Amino acid sequence: MALGNMSEGLIRQRRNLISVSGVLIFLKFAGVEISKLSFLGLDFDELKNPSAFYLLIWVAYFYFALRYYQYFWQEGRSKLTSYYISGVGHLTIDKVWTNAKKNKINGEFRTYEPNTLEELEGNDWKYEATYRKADGTETVVGKVLEKKERVKCRVNTIINLTFHTSAVTDYLLPFLFAIGALSYCFTGSTSSLHWAFKASFF
């Protein structure tokens, strides 16, 4: 299972959010103190209010976070939902088939129904398996897919999406990285959000 290609807009916003989050983490982790700045060939030998520079980075952080969220909501959310539902459906129906086939008491397994996730869920997870005995007669046996088996299918789908596809790194990693940067850099250094806001306005 592979996720579809990301649009150029989403890739751009993803890159911007990861980059600014990385800068904020680096500034605090390295203990960077900015006293001079060079921009467009102009050298600013002394910054009397370096908090303004940090505040500018934080403004960019929140802007890029908002932009990425907007692109994700329009594009990434539907893709993730589609692949999750598809994965759950595949594993659930495969589990029903396995449960029905391994029951040898009623004869040779022939078929089962319902055979889609939507129909199975609408039928309160009840399904009927058909078996053919040695004399040619068929027996229909009603079964229920247990809750623990349904939960296992959902958990396995999440694991598959996380480790066997690019879902997490493509769409969710930027959110996790941004949240981590906000938590780590909220306070505790001159580049923190708390200090930059307080020093700039109070």
PDB file of C-alpha atoms in Angstrom:
ATOM      1  CA  MET A   1       0.000   0.000   0.000  1.00  0.00           C
ATOM      2  CA  ALA A   2       1.497   3.319  -1.034  1.00  0.00           C
ATOM      3  CA  LEU A   3       0.166   6.826  -0.513  1.00  0.00           C
ATOM      4  CA  GLY A   4      -0.510   9.024  -3.499  1.00  0.00           C
ATOM      5  CA  ASN A   5       1.807  11.867  -4.455  1.00  0.00           C
ATOM      6  CA  MET A   6       1.592  15.059  -2.429  1.00  0.00           C
ATOM      7  CA  SER A   7       0.815  18.317  -4.179  1.00  0.00           C
ATOM      8  CA  GLU A   8       3.543  20.922  -4.581  1.00  0.00           C
ATOM      9  CA  GLY A   9       1.682  23.271  -2.260  1.00  0.00           C
ATOM     10  CA  LEU A  10       1.492  20.713   0.528  1.00  0.00           C
ATOM     11  CA  ILE A  11       5.151  19.782   0.089  1.00  0.00           C
ATOM     12  CA  ARG A  12       6.139  23.455   0.303  1.00  0.00           C
ATOM     13  CA  GLN A  13       4.149  24.090   3.486  1.00  0.00           C
ATOM     14  CA  ARG A  14       5.438  20.832   4.965  1.00  0.00           C
ATOM     15  CA  ARG A  15       9.031  21.892   4.294  1.00  0.00           C
ATOM     16  CA  ASN A  16       8.469  25.361   5.746  1.00  0.00           C
ATOM     17  CA  LEU A  17       6.930  24.037   8.975  1.00  0.00           C
ATOM     18  CA  ILE A  18       9.646  21.444   9.528  1.00  0.00           C
ATOM     19  CA  SER A  19      12.373  24.007   8.799  1.00  0.00           C
ATOM     20  CA  VAL A  20      11.136  26.699  11.171  1.00  0.00           C
ATOM     21  CA  SER A  21      10.497  24.098  13.880  1.00  0.00           C
ATOM     22  CA  GLY A  22      14.041  22.817  13.446  1.00  0.00           C
ATOM     23  CA  VAL A  23      15.435  26.351  13.716  1.00  0.00           C
ATOM     24  CA  LEU A  24      13.592  26.974  16.983  1.00  0.00           C
ATOM     25  CA  ILE A  25      14.786  23.692  18.466  1.00  0.00           C
ATOM     26  CA  PHE A  26      18.373  24.433  17.406  1.00  0.00           C
ATOM     27  CA  LEU A  27      18.311  27.952  18.867  1.00  0.00           C
ATOM     28  CA  LYS A  28      17.337  26.685  22.301  1.00  0.00           C
ATOM     29  CA  PHE A  29      19.378  23.478  22.283  1.00  0.00           C
ATOM     30  CA  ALA A  30      22.554  25.279  21.153  1.00  0.00           C
ATOM     31  CA  GLY A  31      21.924  28.252  23.433  1.00  0.00           C
ATOM     32  CA  VAL A  32      22.275  30.697  20.555  1.00  0.00           C
ATOM     33  CA  GLU A  33      22.447  34.369  21.561  1.00  0.00           C
ATOM     34  CA  ILE A  34      22.032  36.701  18.579  1.00  0.00           C
ATOM     35  CA  SER A  35      23.800  40.056  18.939  1.00  0.00           C
ATOM     36  CA  LYS A  36      24.390  40.965  15.277  1.00  0.00           C
ATOM     37  CA  LEU A  37      22.621  40.247  12.028  1.00  0.00           C
ATOM     38  CA  SER A  38      23.495  40.308   8.331  1.00  0.00           C
ATOM     39  CA  PHE A  39      20.638  40.629   5.865  1.00  0.00           C
ATOM     40  CA  LEU A  40      20.681  41.368   2.118  1.00  0.00           C
ATOM     41  CA  GLY A  41      24.279  42.549   2.313  1.00  0.00           C
ATOM     42  CA  LEU A  42      23.570  44.861   5.234  1.00  0.00           C
ATOM     43  CA  ASP A  43      25.359  44.255   8.530  1.00  0.00           C
ATOM     44  CA  PHE A  44      23.600  45.128  11.756  1.00  0.00           C
ATOM     45  CA  ASP A  45      26.459  45.188  14.252  1.00  0.00           C
ATOM     46  CA  GLU A  46      24.242  45.577  17.276  1.00  0.00           C
ATOM     47  CA  LEU A  47      20.714  44.409  17.966  1.00  0.00           C
ATOM     48  CA  LYS A  48      19.325  46.388  20.867  1.00  0.00           C
ATOM     49  CA  ASN A  49      16.213  44.243  20.933  1.00  0.00           C
ATOM     50  CA  PRO A  50      17.116  40.696  19.792  1.00  0.00           C
ATOM     51  CA  SER A  51      13.767  39.498  21.081  1.00  0.00           C
ATOM     52  CA  ALA A  52      12.214  41.088  17.976  1.00  0.00           C
ATOM     53  CA  PHE A  53      14.175  38.646  15.804  1.00  0.00           C
ATOM     54  CA  TYR A  54      13.014  35.666  17.865  1.00  0.00           C
ATOM     55  CA  LEU A  55       9.451  36.968  17.790  1.00  0.00           C
ATOM     56  CA  LEU A  56       9.649  37.149  13.997  1.00  0.00           C
ATOM     57  CA  ILE A  57      10.648  33.485  13.880  1.00  0.00           C
ATOM     58  CA  TRP A  58       7.701  32.588  16.100  1.00  0.00           C
ATOM     59  CA  VAL A  59       5.328  34.535  13.865  1.00  0.00           C
ATOM     60  CA  ALA A  60       6.664  32.555  10.913  1.00  0.00           C
ATOM     61  CA  TYR A  61       6.231  29.339  12.925  1.00  0.00           C
ATOM     62  CA  PHE A  62       2.537  29.953  13.590  1.00  0.00           C
ATOM     63  CA  TYR A  63       1.944  31.116  10.030  1.00  0.00           C
ATOM     64  CA  PHE A  64       3.537  27.998   8.530  1.00  0.00           C
ATOM     65  CA  ALA A  65       1.684  25.791  11.040  1.00  0.00           C
ATOM     66  CA  LEU A  66      -1.624  27.309   9.968  1.00  0.00           C
ATOM     67  CA  ARG A  67      -0.784  26.989   6.272  1.00  0.00           C
ATOM     68  CA  TYR A  68       0.248  23.366   6.607  1.00  0.00           C
ATOM     69  CA  TYR A  69      -2.914  22.572   8.569  1.00  0.00           C
ATOM     70  CA  GLN A  70      -5.027  24.145   5.822  1.00  0.00           C
ATOM     71  CA  TYR A  71      -3.316  22.137   3.075  1.00  0.00           C
ATOM     72  CA  PHE A  72      -3.466  18.973   5.167  1.00  0.00           C
ATOM     73  CA  TRP A  73      -7.178  19.443   5.813  1.00  0.00           C
ATOM     74  CA  GLN A  74      -7.885  19.895   2.103  1.00  0.00           C
ATOM     75  CA  GLU A  75      -5.671  17.095   0.824  1.00  0.00           C
ATOM     76  CA  GLY A  76      -3.937  14.876   3.372  1.00  0.00           C
ATOM     77  CA  ARG A  77      -6.867  14.149   5.673  1.00  0.00           C
ATOM     78  CA  SER A  78      -8.962  12.464   2.977  1.00  0.00           C
ATOM     79  CA  LYS A  79      -6.021  10.351   1.831  1.00  0.00           C
ATOM     80  CA  LEU A  80      -5.205   9.161   5.344  1.00  0.00           C
ATOM     81  CA  THR A  81      -8.855   8.376   6.043  1.00  0.00           C
ATOM     82  CA  SER A  82      -9.212   6.481   2.775  1.00  0.00           C
ATOM     83  CA  TYR A  83      -6.150   4.325   3.362  1.00  0.00           C
ATOM     84  CA  TYR A  84      -7.119   3.673   6.976  1.00  0.00           C
ATOM     85  CA  ILE A  85     -10.625   2.519   6.067  1.00  0.00           C
ATOM     86  CA  SER A  86      -9.249   0.416   3.215  1.00  0.00           C
ATOM     87  CA  GLY A  87      -6.687  -1.181   5.531  1.00  0.00           C
ATOM     88  CA  VAL A  88      -9.227  -1.936   8.252  1.00  0.00           C
ATOM     89  CA  GLY A  89     -11.609  -3.414   5.702  1.00  0.00           C
ATOM     90  CA  HIS A  90      -8.951  -5.668   4.210  1.00  0.00           C
ATOM     91  CA  LEU A  91      -7.764  -7.022   7.574  1.00  0.00           C
ATOM     92  CA  THR A  92     -11.302  -7.419   8.937  1.00  0.00           C
ATOM     93  CA  ILE A  93     -12.619  -9.373   5.956  1.00  0.00           C
ATOM     94  CA  ASP A  94      -9.447 -11.472   5.930  1.00  0.00           C
ATOM     95  CA  LYS A  95     -10.077 -12.275   9.616  1.00  0.00           C
ATOM     96  CA  VAL A  96     -13.676 -13.283   8.900  1.00  0.00           C
ATOM     97  CA  TRP A  97     -12.503 -15.535   6.077  1.00  0.00           C
ATOM     98  CA  THR A  98      -9.837 -17.113   8.315  1.00  0.00           C
ATOM     99  CA  ASN A  99     -12.283 -17.736  11.174  1.00  0.00           C
ATOM    100  CA  ALA A 100     -14.859 -19.271   8.862  1.00  0.00           C
ATOM    101  CA  LYS A 101     -12.392 -21.490   7.013  1.00  0.00           C
ATOM    102  CA  LYS A 102     -10.718 -22.979  10.081  1.00  0.00           C
ATOM    103  CA  ASN A 103     -14.032 -24.409  11.359  1.00  0.00           C
ATOM    104  CA  LYS A 104     -13.908 -27.950   9.977  1.00  0.00           C
ATOM    105  CA  ILE A 105     -16.707 -29.426  12.107  1.00  0.00           C
ATOM    106  CA  ASN A 106     -19.506 -28.358   9.760  1.00  0.00           C
ATOM    107  CA  GLY A 107     -17.810 -29.649   6.620  1.00  0.00           C
ATOM    108  CA  GLU A 108     -15.893 -28.015   3.792  1.00  0.00           C
ATOM    109  CA  PHE A 109     -16.007 -24.213   3.873  1.00  0.00           C
ATOM    110  CA  ARG A 110     -17.685 -22.729   0.815  1.00  0.00           C
ATOM    111  CA  THR A 111     -18.439 -19.034   1.308  1.00  0.00           C
ATOM    112  CA  TYR A 112     -19.566 -16.362   3.750  1.00  0.00           C
ATOM    113  CA  GLU A 113     -21.595 -13.179   3.775  1.00  0.00           C
ATOM    114  CA  PRO A 114     -21.668 -10.258   4.171  1.00  0.00           C
ATOM    115  CA  ASN A 115     -18.233  -9.841   2.609  1.00  0.00           C
ATOM    116  CA  THR A 116     -17.587  -6.103   2.884  1.00  0.00           C
ATOM    117  CA  LEU A 117     -16.704  -3.997   5.921  1.00  0.00           C
ATOM    118  CA  GLU A 118     -19.704  -1.688   5.481  1.00  0.00           C
ATOM    119  CA  GLU A 119     -22.193  -4.572   5.307  1.00  0.00           C
ATOM    120  CA  LEU A 120     -20.539  -6.408   8.180  1.00  0.00           C
ATOM    121  CA  GLU A 121     -20.606  -3.330  10.412  1.00  0.00           C
ATOM    122  CA  GLY A 122     -24.228  -2.633   9.452  1.00  0.00           C
ATOM    123  CA  ASN A 123     -25.111  -6.187  10.424  1.00  0.00           C
ATOM    124  CA  ASP A 124     -23.724  -5.761  13.968  1.00  0.00           C
ATOM    125  CA  TRP A 125     -20.611  -7.733  12.943  1.00  0.00           C
ATOM    126  CA  LYS A 126     -22.662 -10.870  12.359  1.00  0.00           C
ATOM    127  CA  TYR A 127     -21.919 -13.062   9.347  1.00  0.00           C
ATOM    128  CA  GLU A 128     -23.013 -16.429   7.994  1.00  0.00           C
ATOM    129  CA  ALA A 129     -20.623 -19.085   6.770  1.00  0.00           C
ATOM    130  CA  THR A 130     -21.737 -21.851   4.406  1.00  0.00           C
ATOM    131  CA  TYR A 131     -20.244 -25.355   4.626  1.00  0.00           C
ATOM    132  CA  ARG A 132     -20.760 -28.440   2.443  1.00  0.00           C
ATOM    133  CA  LYS A 133     -20.863 -31.837   4.093  1.00  0.00           C
ATOM    134  CA  ALA A 134     -19.637 -35.084   2.593  1.00  0.00           C
ATOM    135  CA  ASP A 135     -23.159 -36.038   1.470  1.00  0.00           C
ATOM    136  CA  GLY A 136     -23.465 -32.792  -0.546  1.00  0.00           C
ATOM    137  CA  THR A 137     -25.805 -30.962   1.800  1.00  0.00           C
ATOM    138  CA  GLU A 138     -24.933 -27.440   2.852  1.00  0.00           C
ATOM    139  CA  THR A 139     -25.062 -25.957   6.334  1.00  0.00           C
ATOM    140  CA  VAL A 140     -25.214 -22.256   7.165  1.00  0.00           C
ATOM    141  CA  VAL A 141     -23.690 -21.254  10.494  1.00  0.00           C
ATOM    142  CA  GLY A 142     -24.119 -17.800  12.047  1.00  0.00           C
ATOM    143  CA  LYS A 143     -21.057 -16.207  13.647  1.00  0.00           C
ATOM    144  CA  VAL A 144     -20.014 -12.918  15.203  1.00  0.00           C
ATOM    145  CA  LEU A 145     -16.674 -11.163  14.806  1.00  0.00           C
ATOM    146  CA  GLU A 146     -15.597 -10.493  18.384  1.00  0.00           C
ATOM    147  CA  LYS A 147     -14.738  -6.982  19.552  1.00  0.00           C
ATOM    148  CA  LYS A 148     -11.153  -7.899  20.437  1.00  0.00           C
ATOM    149  CA  GLU A 149     -10.637  -9.157  16.892  1.00  0.00           C
ATOM    150  CA  ARG A 150     -12.045  -5.923  15.441  1.00  0.00           C
ATOM    151  CA  VAL A 151      -9.790  -3.831  17.684  1.00  0.00           C
ATOM    152  CA  LYS A 152      -6.793  -5.921  16.654  1.00  0.00           C
ATOM    153  CA  CYS A 153      -7.551  -5.241  12.991  1.00  0.00           C
ATOM    154  CA  ARG A 154      -7.663  -1.501  13.632  1.00  0.00           C
ATOM    155  CA  VAL A 155      -4.438  -1.532  15.645  1.00  0.00           C
ATOM    156  CA  ASN A 156      -2.667  -3.554  12.964  1.00  0.00           C
ATOM    157  CA  THR A 157      -3.871  -1.087  10.331  1.00  0.00           C
ATOM    158  CA  ILE A 158      -2.361   1.820  12.286  1.00  0.00           C
ATOM    159  CA  ILE A 159       0.905  -0.107  12.653  1.00  0.00           C
ATOM    160  CA  ASN A 160       0.953  -0.854   8.917  1.00  0.00           C
ATOM    161  CA  LEU A 161       0.308   2.787   8.035  1.00  0.00           C
ATOM    162  CA  THR A 162       3.051   3.892  10.430  1.00  0.00           C
ATOM    163  CA  PHE A 163       5.823   1.494   9.470  1.00  0.00           C
ATOM    164  CA  HIS A 164       4.935   0.078   6.041  1.00  0.00           C
ATOM    165  CA  THR A 165       3.782   3.258   4.277  1.00  0.00           C
ATOM    166  CA  SER A 166       4.879   6.889   4.226  1.00  0.00           C
ATOM    167  CA  ALA A 167       1.666   8.093   5.900  1.00  0.00           C
ATOM    168  CA  VAL A 168       3.191   9.284   9.163  1.00  0.00           C
ATOM    169  CA  THR A 169       6.342  10.820   7.692  1.00  0.00           C
ATOM    170  CA  ASP A 170       4.432  12.453   4.837  1.00  0.00           C
ATOM    171  CA  TYR A 171       1.475  13.930   6.680  1.00  0.00           C
ATOM    172  CA  LEU A 172       1.738  13.583  10.462  1.00  0.00           C
ATOM    173  CA  LEU A 173       5.450  14.051  11.174  1.00  0.00           C
ATOM    174  CA  PRO A 174       5.323  17.826  10.505  1.00  0.00           C
ATOM    175  CA  PHE A 175       2.561  18.175  13.125  1.00  0.00           C
ATOM    176  CA  LEU A 176       4.514  16.089  15.647  1.00  0.00           C
ATOM    177  CA  PHE A 177       7.698  18.038  14.946  1.00  0.00           C
ATOM    178  CA  ALA A 178       5.885  21.372  15.301  1.00  0.00           C
ATOM    179  CA  ILE A 179       4.190  20.344  18.563  1.00  0.00           C
ATOM    180  CA  GLY A 180       7.526  19.113  19.897  1.00  0.00           C
ATOM    181  CA  ALA A 181       9.169  22.426  18.997  1.00  0.00           C
ATOM    182  CA  LEU A 182       6.414  24.420  20.698  1.00  0.00           C
ATOM    183  CA  SER A 183       6.620  22.308  23.859  1.00  0.00           C
ATOM    184  CA  TYR A 184      10.417  22.370  24.008  1.00  0.00           C
ATOM    185  CA  CYS A 185      10.844  26.033  23.090  1.00  0.00           C
ATOM    186  CA  PHE A 186       7.884  27.578  24.873  1.00  0.00           C
ATOM    187  CA  THR A 187      10.023  28.806  27.754  1.00  0.00           C
ATOM    188  CA  GLY A 188      13.486  28.460  29.256  1.00  0.00           C
ATOM    189  CA  SER A 189      15.670  30.483  26.838  1.00  0.00           C
ATOM    190  CA  THR A 190      15.954  33.883  25.172  1.00  0.00           C
ATOM    191  CA  SER A 191      14.577  32.377  21.962  1.00  0.00           C
ATOM    192  CA  SER A 192      11.545  30.909  23.702  1.00  0.00           C
ATOM    193  CA  LEU A 193       8.052  32.073  22.837  1.00  0.00           C
ATOM    194  CA  HIS A 194       7.443  33.285  26.385  1.00  0.00           C
ATOM    195  CA  TRP A 195      10.610  35.387  26.546  1.00  0.00           C
ATOM    196  CA  ALA A 196      10.317  36.763  22.997  1.00  0.00           C
ATOM    197  CA  PHE A 197       6.737  37.897  23.567  1.00  0.00           C
ATOM    198  CA  LYS A 198       7.398  39.298  27.026  1.00  0.00           C
ATOM    199  CA  ALA A 199      10.583  41.152  26.031  1.00  0.00           C
ATOM    200  CA  SER A 200       8.982  42.615  22.917  1.00  0.00           C
ATOM    201  CA  PHE A 201       5.766  43.927  24.444  1.00  0.00           C
ATOM    202  CA  PHE A 202       6.313  44.290  28.193  1.00  0.00           C
TER     203      PHE A 202
END
